[in-house]
């Protein structure tokens, strides 16, 4: 059974930084598309960033230039470095893993087929 465990969430002031990590078991990070999604209260889950099997990345427009997704094959982990955080980034952040092996990872497709972690809360507030 695939298990994804997120860590690194917390509370920061606007302009601050956080680094989220996702440890995978029964799944290898080079298997397929992986990504980070988030869900704010009263809103639908939305894609934040994806990384394809061979390393291609994609970002939501709202986080481009501020967030960086990466993976570590040796440690079998996925990370999300978040800089210059804004109050609108406040949400529960979820790690996602799929069997999708394309070079481009589509948010909408991933939401339908992903394995999910339990989520980690990120709060940005002054």
mmCIF file of C-alpha atoms in Angstrom:
data_model
loop_
_atom_site.group_PDB
_atom_site.id
_atom_site.type_symbol
_atom_site.label_atom_id
_atom_site.label_comp_id
_atom_site.label_asym_id
_atom_site.label_seq_id
_atom_site.Cartn_x
_atom_site.Cartn_y
_atom_site.Cartn_z
ATOM 1 C CA UNK A 1 0.000 0.000 0.000
ATOM 2 C CA UNK A 2 1.399 3.376 -1.029
ATOM 3 C CA UNK A 3 1.947 5.714 1.891
ATOM 4 C CA UNK A 4 2.853 9.395 1.695
ATOM 5 C CA UNK A 5 3.721 11.331 4.835
ATOM 6 C CA UNK A 6 4.031 15.107 4.714
ATOM 7 C CA UNK A 7 5.961 17.256 7.173
ATOM 8 C CA UNK A 8 7.231 20.817 7.476
ATOM 9 C CA UNK A 9 4.032 22.800 7.709
ATOM 10 C CA UNK A 10 3.551 25.563 10.239
ATOM 11 C CA UNK A 11 2.750 29.206 10.796
ATOM 12 C CA UNK A 12 4.797 32.020 9.290
ATOM 13 C CA UNK A 13 4.479 35.731 8.678
ATOM 14 C CA UNK A 14 3.987 37.102 5.164
ATOM 15 C CA UNK A 15 7.276 37.076 3.299
ATOM 16 C CA UNK A 16 8.523 34.072 5.235
ATOM 17 C CA UNK A 17 9.591 30.654 3.994
ATOM 18 C CA UNK A 18 8.723 27.029 4.668
ATOM 19 C CA UNK A 19 9.939 23.747 3.230
ATOM 20 C CA UNK A 20 7.508 20.861 2.962
ATOM 21 C CA UNK A 21 8.682 17.269 2.637
ATOM 22 C CA UNK A 22 6.878 14.089 1.646
ATOM 23 C CA UNK A 23 8.304 10.684 2.492
ATOM 24 C CA UNK A 24 7.053 7.888 0.240
ATOM 25 C CA UNK A 25 6.829 4.174 0.978
ATOM 26 C CA UNK A 26 5.747 1.380 -1.370
ATOM 27 C CA UNK A 27 6.287 3.964 -4.111
ATOM 28 C CA UNK A 28 9.488 5.174 -5.782
ATOM 29 C CA UNK A 29 9.646 8.888 -6.560
ATOM 30 C CA UNK A 30 10.823 8.192 -10.133
ATOM 31 C CA UNK A 31 7.760 6.031 -10.871
ATOM 32 C CA UNK A 32 5.539 8.763 -12.251
ATOM 33 C CA UNK A 33 4.144 12.249 -11.810
ATOM 34 C CA UNK A 34 4.247 13.618 -8.278
ATOM 35 C CA UNK A 35 3.034 16.918 -7.002
ATOM 36 C CA UNK A 36 1.758 19.219 -4.320
ATOM 37 C CA UNK A 37 -1.835 20.302 -4.059
ATOM 38 C CA UNK A 38 -3.561 22.530 -1.522
ATOM 39 C CA UNK A 39 -7.025 23.118 -0.180
ATOM 40 C CA UNK A 40 -8.158 26.230 1.645
ATOM 41 C CA UNK A 41 -11.330 26.289 3.775
ATOM 42 C CA UNK A 42 -14.415 26.397 1.597
ATOM 43 C CA UNK A 43 -12.445 25.931 -1.605
ATOM 44 C CA UNK A 44 -11.697 23.029 -3.919
ATOM 45 C CA UNK A 45 -8.355 21.277 -3.921
ATOM 46 C CA UNK A 46 -6.016 22.931 -6.425
ATOM 47 C CA UNK A 47 -2.693 22.069 -7.975
ATOM 48 C CA UNK A 48 0.408 23.904 -6.808
ATOM 49 C CA UNK A 49 3.365 22.182 -8.478
ATOM 50 C CA UNK A 50 4.205 18.947 -10.271
ATOM 51 C CA UNK A 51 7.331 17.052 -11.188
ATOM 52 C CA UNK A 52 7.404 14.422 -13.888
ATOM 53 C CA UNK A 53 9.185 11.092 -13.885
ATOM 54 C CA UNK A 54 12.302 12.518 -15.543
ATOM 55 C CA UNK A 55 12.232 15.804 -13.648
ATOM 56 C CA UNK A 56 10.177 18.252 -15.688
ATOM 57 C CA UNK A 57 8.343 20.702 -13.446
ATOM 58 C CA UNK A 58 5.212 22.815 -13.696
ATOM 59 C CA UNK A 59 3.676 25.396 -11.383
ATOM 60 C CA UNK A 60 0.399 27.153 -10.817
ATOM 61 C CA UNK A 61 0.605 30.787 -11.938
ATOM 62 C CA UNK A 62 -0.031 31.942 -8.379
ATOM 63 C CA UNK A 63 3.203 30.376 -7.078
ATOM 64 C CA UNK A 64 5.592 30.749 -10.028
ATOM 65 C CA UNK A 65 8.852 32.331 -8.984
ATOM 66 C CA UNK A 66 8.155 31.703 -5.288
ATOM 67 C CA UNK A 67 7.825 27.905 -4.944
ATOM 68 C CA UNK A 68 10.223 25.188 -6.084
ATOM 69 C CA UNK A 69 9.376 21.489 -6.294
ATOM 70 C CA UNK A 70 12.111 18.855 -6.182
ATOM 71 C CA UNK A 71 12.671 15.196 -5.427
ATOM 72 C CA UNK A 72 15.497 13.205 -3.899
ATOM 73 C CA UNK A 73 15.789 9.718 -5.326
ATOM 74 C CA UNK A 74 18.266 8.559 -2.699
ATOM 75 C CA UNK A 75 15.964 9.514 0.154
ATOM 76 C CA UNK A 76 12.784 8.782 -1.822
ATOM 77 C CA UNK A 77 11.289 12.118 -0.842
ATOM 78 C CA UNK A 78 9.444 14.972 -2.537
ATOM 79 C CA UNK A 79 9.915 18.559 -1.370
ATOM 80 C CA UNK A 80 8.353 21.968 -1.859
ATOM 81 C CA UNK A 81 10.389 25.062 -1.014
ATOM 82 C CA UNK A 82 8.039 27.979 -0.453
ATOM 83 C CA UNK A 83 9.454 31.501 -0.339
ATOM 84 C CA UNK A 84 7.835 34.915 -0.040
ATOM 85 C CA UNK A 85 4.703 33.352 1.391
ATOM 86 C CA UNK A 86 1.451 35.288 1.203
ATOM 87 C CA UNK A 87 -1.739 35.039 3.295
ATOM 88 C CA UNK A 88 -3.493 33.524 0.276
ATOM 89 C CA UNK A 89 -1.090 30.580 0.446
ATOM 90 C CA UNK A 90 -2.793 29.486 3.676
ATOM 91 C CA UNK A 91 -4.173 25.971 3.155
ATOM 92 C CA UNK A 92 -3.678 22.308 3.881
ATOM 93 C CA UNK A 93 -0.960 21.054 1.549
ATOM 94 C CA UNK A 94 -1.127 17.511 0.205
ATOM 95 C CA UNK A 95 1.527 15.363 -1.411
ATOM 96 C CA UNK A 96 0.352 13.377 -4.429
ATOM 97 C CA UNK A 97 1.882 10.444 -6.283
ATOM 98 C CA UNK A 98 0.690 8.737 -9.450
ATOM 99 C CA UNK A 99 1.513 6.058 -11.989
ATOM 100 C CA UNK A 100 1.371 8.658 -14.803
ATOM 101 C CA UNK A 101 4.583 8.305 -16.792
ATOM 102 C CA UNK A 102 4.292 11.202 -19.242
ATOM 103 C CA UNK A 103 6.713 14.092 -19.500
ATOM 104 C CA UNK A 104 3.928 16.518 -18.636
ATOM 105 C CA UNK A 105 1.874 16.220 -15.464
ATOM 106 C CA UNK A 106 -1.633 17.604 -15.681
ATOM 107 C CA UNK A 107 -3.232 18.834 -12.431
ATOM 108 C CA UNK A 108 -6.725 17.712 -13.383
ATOM 109 C CA UNK A 109 -5.655 14.196 -14.305
ATOM 110 C CA UNK A 110 -3.500 13.815 -11.222
ATOM 111 C CA UNK A 111 -6.353 14.780 -8.902
ATOM 112 C CA UNK A 112 -8.431 11.885 -10.286
ATOM 113 C CA UNK A 113 -5.804 9.153 -9.967
ATOM 114 C CA UNK A 114 -3.347 10.163 -7.244
ATOM 115 C CA UNK A 115 -2.393 8.538 -4.013
ATOM 116 C CA UNK A 116 -2.606 11.166 -1.255
ATOM 117 C CA UNK A 117 -0.864 12.002 1.966
ATOM 118 C CA UNK A 118 -2.751 13.151 5.029
ATOM 119 C CA UNK A 119 -1.866 16.812 4.510
ATOM 120 C CA UNK A 120 0.046 19.431 6.455
ATOM 121 C CA UNK A 121 -1.275 22.835 7.487
ATOM 122 C CA UNK A 122 0.412 26.015 6.260
ATOM 123 C CA UNK A 123 -0.757 29.284 7.790
ATOM 124 C CA UNK A 124 0.539 32.662 6.633
ATOM 125 C CA UNK A 125 -0.540 35.489 8.873
ATOM 126 C CA UNK A 126 0.811 38.589 10.544
#
